[in-house]
Amino acid sequence: MAEGEGRRVLVVDDEPALVDVLATSLRFLGYTVDEAVDGRAALHAARENRPDLVLLDVMLPDMDGFEVVRRLRAGGSGVPVVFLTARESGKDVVTGLDLGADDYITKPFRLDEVAARVRAVIRRTGAAAAPQVLRCADLELDTATYEVRRGGVLVDLSPTEYRLLHCLLLNRGLMLTKEQLMDRVWDYGEGDPAVLKTYVSYLRRKLDALGEPLIHTRRGVGYMLREPEPEGT
């Protein structure tokens, strides 16, 4: 069995030639490789393809790699991250590691070094990336199967509805502003709030058909998912 068989890596760099070299090298070792050349594409690929590791350049055209990691972590992703960068500043290294990066490689680098770091980080963090089942009352979301159930009944959600519910469950009991939800679910913070309102309505309709309301609104602020209040309170 090839060393990377069954593992998926996302390579993110604004230099297409470098992305191609890294992707080709990792594919030769058996990894499945996804590619992105900016931060938004990276966030989309990480969310949709669920890689085992992200090789991430710090300098990207739309947002830096640090912001990509912030958004991944804010959205609940614990995917291991290895930064690739030409920067040598100790401050940048500390920033990346403080944000939850797992390793840091400075350009120029050898391909065998990158492969060794990828192998070591995946081996070290494999147990930490185990799937979760998120719960609130009788609602369950399984991150391994992407299935949502309420009271044991399977709830059919669109990808956007799933991401919205996942974000609310990760922050159960906390009021999330409209801006926070737009940023974490759609990867941008200045979209039309009407889009968020529409998807909250879709999600409520499906969940409330199976039990008491779980998603609550604070007018002018945002939304919260919490367990129903006990009767008599």
mmCIF file of C-alpha atoms in Angstrom:
data_model
loop_
_atom_site.group_PDB
_atom_site.id
_atom_site.type_symbol
_atom_site.label_atom_id
_atom_site.label_comp_id
_atom_site.label_asym_id
_atom_site.label_seq_id
_atom_site.Cartn_x
_atom_site.Cartn_y
_atom_site.Cartn_z
ATOM 1 C CA MET A 1 0.000 0.000 0.000
ATOM 2 C CA ALA A 2 1.313 3.464 -0.930
ATOM 3 C CA GLU A 3 2.054 5.655 2.089
ATOM 4 C CA GLY A 4 -0.685 8.170 1.248
ATOM 5 C CA GLU A 5 -3.389 5.749 0.211
ATOM 6 C CA GLY A 6 -6.718 6.656 1.802
ATOM 7 C CA ARG A 7 -5.451 10.108 2.810
ATOM 8 C CA ARG A 8 -6.467 13.453 1.307
ATOM 9 C CA VAL A 9 -4.331 16.613 1.215
ATOM 10 C CA LEU A 10 -5.368 20.122 0.201
ATOM 11 C CA VAL A 11 -2.529 22.176 -1.333
ATOM 12 C CA VAL A 12 -3.019 25.968 -1.232
ATOM 13 C CA ASP A 13 -0.614 28.433 -2.866
ATOM 14 C CA ASP A 14 -0.999 31.402 -5.200
ATOM 15 C CA GLU A 15 1.742 30.034 -7.477
ATOM 16 C CA PRO A 16 0.026 27.494 -9.768
ATOM 17 C CA ALA A 17 3.353 25.965 -10.798
ATOM 18 C CA LEU A 18 4.256 25.240 -7.172
ATOM 19 C CA VAL A 19 0.792 23.812 -6.489
ATOM 20 C CA ASP A 20 1.229 21.518 -9.489
ATOM 21 C CA VAL A 21 4.671 20.315 -8.345
ATOM 22 C CA LEU A 22 3.475 19.610 -4.802
ATOM 23 C CA ALA A 23 0.270 17.923 -5.984
ATOM 24 C CA THR A 24 2.140 15.704 -8.447
ATOM 25 C CA SER A 25 4.675 14.683 -5.812
ATOM 26 C CA LEU A 26 1.990 13.813 -3.248
ATOM 27 C CA ARG A 27 -0.142 11.947 -5.779
ATOM 28 C CA PHE A 28 2.914 9.849 -6.654
ATOM 29 C CA LEU A 29 3.021 8.837 -2.979
ATOM 30 C CA GLY A 30 -0.634 7.769 -3.110
ATOM 31 C CA TYR A 31 -2.383 10.798 -1.641
ATOM 32 C CA THR A 32 -5.592 12.202 -3.066
ATOM 33 C CA VAL A 33 -4.846 15.886 -3.642
ATOM 34 C CA ASP A 34 -7.120 18.912 -3.985
ATOM 35 C CA GLU A 35 -5.760 22.274 -5.137
ATOM 36 C CA ALA A 36 -6.558 25.939 -4.428
ATOM 37 C CA VAL A 37 -4.846 29.218 -5.314
ATOM 38 C CA ASP A 38 -6.595 31.588 -2.886
ATOM 39 C CA GLY A 39 -8.176 31.607 0.555
ATOM 40 C CA ARG A 40 -11.819 31.405 -0.456
ATOM 41 C CA ALA A 41 -11.203 28.433 -2.719
ATOM 42 C CA ALA A 42 -9.249 26.803 0.114
ATOM 43 C CA LEU A 43 -12.108 27.252 2.600
ATOM 44 C CA HIS A 44 -14.592 25.847 0.099
ATOM 45 C CA ALA A 45 -12.394 22.826 -0.683
ATOM 46 C CA ALA A 46 -11.707 22.145 3.000
ATOM 47 C CA ARG A 47 -15.411 22.251 3.790
ATOM 48 C CA GLU A 48 -16.551 20.140 0.856
ATOM 49 C CA ASN A 49 -13.735 17.553 0.652
ATOM 50 C CA ARG A 50 -12.677 17.222 4.313
ATOM 51 C CA PRO A 51 -8.924 16.710 3.793
ATOM 52 C CA ASP A 52 -6.706 14.968 6.314
ATOM 53 C CA LEU A 53 -4.204 17.827 6.091
ATOM 54 C CA VAL A 54 -3.846 21.280 4.511
ATOM 55 C CA LEU A 55 -0.556 22.557 3.062
ATOM 56 C CA LEU A 56 -1.177 26.301 3.251
ATOM 57 C CA ASP A 57 0.784 29.266 1.930
ATOM 58 C CA VAL A 58 0.757 32.336 4.184
ATOM 59 C CA MET A 59 0.733 34.908 1.364
ATOM 60 C CA LEU A 60 -2.502 34.557 -0.617
ATOM 61 C CA PRO A 61 -4.189 37.167 -2.843
ATOM 62 C CA ASP A 62 -7.519 37.535 -1.036
ATOM 63 C CA MET A 63 -6.721 36.737 2.608
ATOM 64 C CA ASP A 64 -3.575 35.482 4.300
ATOM 65 C CA GLY A 65 -3.133 31.920 5.464
ATOM 66 C CA PHE A 66 -3.558 32.983 9.070
ATOM 67 C CA GLU A 67 -7.079 34.198 8.299
ATOM 68 C CA VAL A 68 -7.843 30.931 6.503
ATOM 69 C CA VAL A 69 -6.899 29.020 9.660
ATOM 70 C CA ARG A 70 -8.955 31.397 11.831
ATOM 71 C CA ARG A 71 -12.005 30.717 9.692
ATOM 72 C CA LEU A 72 -11.420 26.975 9.631
ATOM 73 C CA ARG A 73 -11.164 26.856 13.418
ATOM 74 C CA ALA A 74 -14.135 29.201 13.889
ATOM 75 C CA GLY A 75 -16.180 26.880 11.701
ATOM 76 C CA GLY A 76 -15.265 23.904 13.854
ATOM 77 C CA SER A 77 -12.661 22.308 11.599
ATOM 78 C CA GLY A 78 -9.721 20.730 13.376
ATOM 79 C CA VAL A 79 -7.954 19.708 10.163
ATOM 80 C CA PRO A 80 -4.157 19.698 10.617
ATOM 81 C CA VAL A 81 -2.410 22.595 8.869
ATOM 82 C CA VAL A 82 1.200 22.893 7.702
ATOM 83 C CA PHE A 83 2.174 26.418 6.612
ATOM 84 C CA LEU A 84 4.310 26.935 3.502
ATOM 85 C CA THR A 85 5.889 30.373 3.337
ATOM 86 C CA ALA A 86 8.878 32.402 2.224
ATOM 87 C CA ARG A 87 8.676 34.350 5.457
ATOM 88 C CA GLU A 88 11.327 33.598 8.054
ATOM 89 C CA SER A 89 10.126 35.887 10.831
ATOM 90 C CA GLY A 90 9.903 34.224 14.210
ATOM 91 C CA LYS A 91 6.771 36.283 14.829
ATOM 92 C CA ASP A 92 5.038 34.659 11.856
ATOM 93 C CA VAL A 93 5.978 31.215 13.108
ATOM 94 C CA VAL A 94 4.535 31.993 16.543
ATOM 95 C CA THR A 95 1.364 33.464 14.987
ATOM 96 C CA GLY A 96 0.791 30.360 12.895
ATOM 97 C CA LEU A 97 1.372 27.949 15.744
ATOM 98 C CA ASP A 98 -0.784 29.982 18.143
ATOM 99 C CA LEU A 99 -3.642 29.767 15.648
ATOM 100 C CA GLY A 100 -3.444 25.989 15.726
ATOM 101 C CA ALA A 101 -1.106 25.168 12.852
ATOM 102 C CA ASP A 102 0.711 21.865 13.277
ATOM 103 C CA ASP A 103 3.954 22.626 11.448
ATOM 104 C CA TYR A 104 5.740 25.314 9.453
ATOM 105 C CA ILE A 105 7.999 24.889 6.379
ATOM 106 C CA THR A 106 10.003 27.785 4.968
ATOM 107 C CA LYS A 107 10.513 28.146 1.210
ATOM 108 C CA PRO A 108 12.566 27.006 -0.607
ATOM 109 C CA PHE A 109 12.098 23.416 0.512
ATOM 110 C CA ARG A 110 12.789 19.915 -0.774
ATOM 111 C CA LEU A 111 9.868 17.757 -1.835
ATOM 112 C CA ASP A 112 11.072 14.877 0.323
ATOM 113 C CA GLU A 113 11.024 17.221 3.337
ATOM 114 C CA VAL A 114 7.417 18.203 2.611
ATOM 115 C CA ALA A 115 6.427 14.540 2.250
ATOM 116 C CA ALA A 116 8.110 13.688 5.558
ATOM 117 C CA ARG A 117 6.330 16.545 7.368
ATOM 118 C CA VAL A 118 2.959 15.559 5.879
ATOM 119 C CA ARG A 119 3.474 11.952 6.914
ATOM 120 C CA ALA A 120 4.531 12.910 10.444
ATOM 121 C CA VAL A 121 1.678 15.371 11.053
ATOM 122 C CA ILE A 122 -0.994 12.988 9.773
ATOM 123 C CA ARG A 123 0.401 10.211 11.947
ATOM 124 C CA ARG A 124 0.563 12.489 14.991
ATOM 125 C CA THR A 125 -2.865 14.061 14.602
ATOM 126 C CA GLY A 126 -4.851 11.166 13.159
ATOM 127 C CA ALA A 127 -6.625 10.348 16.428
ATOM 128 C CA ALA A 128 -7.487 14.002 17.048
ATOM 129 C CA ALA A 129 -9.361 14.251 13.769
ATOM 130 C CA ALA A 130 -11.941 11.642 14.727
ATOM 131 C CA PRO A 131 -15.524 12.400 13.649
ATOM 132 C CA GLN A 132 -17.943 13.896 16.146
ATOM 133 C CA VAL A 133 -21.619 13.536 16.886
ATOM 134 C CA LEU A 134 -22.980 16.942 17.924
ATOM 135 C CA ARG A 135 -26.174 16.973 20.002
ATOM 136 C CA CYS A 136 -28.798 19.317 21.342
ATOM 137 C CA ALA A 137 -31.822 17.748 23.044
ATOM 138 C CA ASP A 138 -33.019 15.048 20.607
ATOM 139 C CA LEU A 139 -31.141 16.548 17.642
ATOM 140 C CA GLU A 140 -27.974 14.809 16.412
ATOM 141 C CA LEU A 141 -25.510 15.721 13.670
ATOM 142 C CA ASP A 142 -22.929 13.093 12.687
ATOM 143 C CA THR A 143 -19.841 14.664 11.059
ATOM 144 C CA ALA A 144 -18.683 11.276 9.751
ATOM 145 C CA THR A 145 -21.824 10.469 7.762
ATOM 146 C CA TYR A 146 -23.184 14.026 7.313
ATOM 147 C CA GLU A 147 -26.494 12.719 8.662
ATOM 148 C CA VAL A 148 -28.833 14.763 10.840
ATOM 149 C CA ARG A 149 -31.544 13.127 12.936
ATOM 150 C CA ARG A 150 -34.169 14.475 15.289
ATOM 151 C CA GLY A 151 -35.883 12.031 17.590
ATOM 152 C CA GLY A 152 -34.291 9.298 15.518
ATOM 153 C CA VAL A 153 -35.863 10.591 12.288
ATOM 154 C CA LEU A 154 -33.482 11.384 9.431
ATOM 155 C CA VAL A 155 -33.677 15.053 8.378
ATOM 156 C CA ASP A 156 -32.859 15.795 4.739
ATOM 157 C CA LEU A 157 -30.755 18.983 4.587
ATOM 158 C CA SER A 158 -29.113 20.832 1.730
ATOM 159 C CA PRO A 159 -25.321 21.423 2.014
ATOM 160 C CA THR A 160 -25.891 25.027 3.131
ATOM 161 C CA GLU A 161 -28.525 24.030 5.689
ATOM 162 C CA TYR A 162 -26.108 21.403 7.026
ATOM 163 C CA ARG A 163 -23.273 23.928 7.378
ATOM 164 C CA LEU A 164 -25.571 26.395 9.129
ATOM 165 C CA LEU A 165 -26.795 23.768 11.584
ATOM 166 C CA HIS A 166 -23.249 22.530 12.167
ATOM 167 C CA CYS A 167 -22.149 26.062 13.072
ATOM 168 C CA LEU A 168 -25.095 26.573 15.423
ATOM 169 C CA LEU A 169 -24.496 23.207 17.128
ATOM 170 C CA LEU A 170 -20.795 23.926 17.620
ATOM 171 C CA ASN A 171 -21.844 27.118 19.424
ATOM 172 C CA ARG A 172 -24.874 25.681 21.239
ATOM 173 C CA GLY A 173 -26.201 28.084 23.846
ATOM 174 C CA LEU A 174 -24.321 31.070 22.384
ATOM 175 C CA MET A 175 -25.861 33.962 20.476
ATOM 176 C CA LEU A 176 -24.181 34.246 17.076
ATOM 177 C CA THR A 177 -24.496 37.520 15.211
ATOM 178 C CA LYS A 178 -25.668 37.604 11.620
ATOM 179 C CA GLU A 179 -22.183 38.699 10.584
ATOM 180 C CA GLN A 180 -20.551 35.771 12.375
ATOM 181 C CA LEU A 181 -22.871 33.279 10.710
ATOM 182 C CA MET A 182 -22.419 34.789 7.252
ATOM 183 C CA ASP A 183 -18.667 34.692 7.737
ATOM 184 C CA ARG A 184 -18.512 31.107 9.006
ATOM 185 C CA VAL A 185 -21.128 29.484 6.797
ATOM 186 C CA TRP A 186 -20.694 31.380 3.531
ATOM 187 C CA ASP A 187 -17.024 32.452 3.964
ATOM 188 C CA TYR A 188 -17.827 36.139 3.704
ATOM 189 C CA GLY A 189 -19.125 38.604 6.221
ATOM 190 C CA GLU A 190 -20.843 41.181 4.041
ATOM 191 C CA GLY A 191 -23.432 39.186 2.156
ATOM 192 C CA ASP A 192 -27.155 39.852 2.126
ATOM 193 C CA PRO A 193 -28.616 39.087 5.583
ATOM 194 C CA ALA A 194 -31.809 38.073 3.776
ATOM 195 C CA VAL A 195 -29.965 34.972 2.540
ATOM 196 C CA LEU A 196 -29.188 33.955 6.116
ATOM 197 C CA LYS A 197 -32.775 34.657 7.193
ATOM 198 C CA THR A 198 -34.070 32.461 4.379
ATOM 199 C CA TYR A 199 -31.872 29.515 5.306
ATOM 200 C CA VAL A 200 -32.708 29.821 9.002
ATOM 201 C CA SER A 201 -36.371 29.640 7.957
ATOM 202 C CA TYR A 202 -35.722 26.516 5.856
ATOM 203 C CA LEU A 203 -33.862 24.877 8.747
ATOM 204 C CA ARG A 204 -36.529 25.759 11.305
ATOM 205 C CA ARG A 205 -39.283 24.359 9.111
ATOM 206 C CA LYS A 206 -37.548 20.979 8.893
ATOM 207 C CA LEU A 207 -36.507 20.744 12.553
ATOM 208 C CA ASP A 208 -39.667 22.191 14.131
ATOM 209 C CA ALA A 209 -41.793 19.629 12.287
ATOM 210 C CA LEU A 210 -40.229 17.002 14.571
ATOM 211 C CA GLY A 211 -40.255 18.752 17.952
ATOM 212 C CA GLU A 212 -40.094 21.966 19.927
ATOM 213 C CA PRO A 213 -38.224 24.937 18.420
ATOM 214 C CA LEU A 214 -34.463 24.842 18.983
ATOM 215 C CA ILE A 215 -33.341 27.900 16.964
ATOM 216 C CA HIS A 216 -34.092 31.228 18.624
ATOM 217 C CA THR A 217 -33.839 34.774 17.267
ATOM 218 C CA ARG A 218 -32.664 37.915 19.002
ATOM 219 C CA ARG A 219 -34.037 40.681 16.839
ATOM 220 C CA GLY A 220 -31.344 42.882 15.349
ATOM 221 C CA VAL A 221 -28.553 40.613 16.650
ATOM 222 C CA GLY A 222 -28.619 37.024 15.405
ATOM 223 C CA TYR A 223 -29.513 33.443 16.266
ATOM 224 C CA MET A 224 -28.941 30.837 18.963
ATOM 225 C CA LEU A 225 -29.531 27.106 19.103
ATOM 226 C CA ARG A 226 -30.403 25.791 22.580
ATOM 227 C CA GLU A 227 -32.450 23.125 24.289
ATOM 228 C CA PRO A 228 -36.141 23.867 24.981
ATOM 229 C CA GLU A 229 -36.926 25.438 28.335
ATOM 230 C CA PRO A 230 -38.244 22.915 30.890
ATOM 231 C CA GLU A 231 -41.985 23.061 31.349
ATOM 232 C CA GLY A 232 -43.123 25.346 34.144
ATOM 233 C CA THR A 233 -40.151 27.717 33.892
#
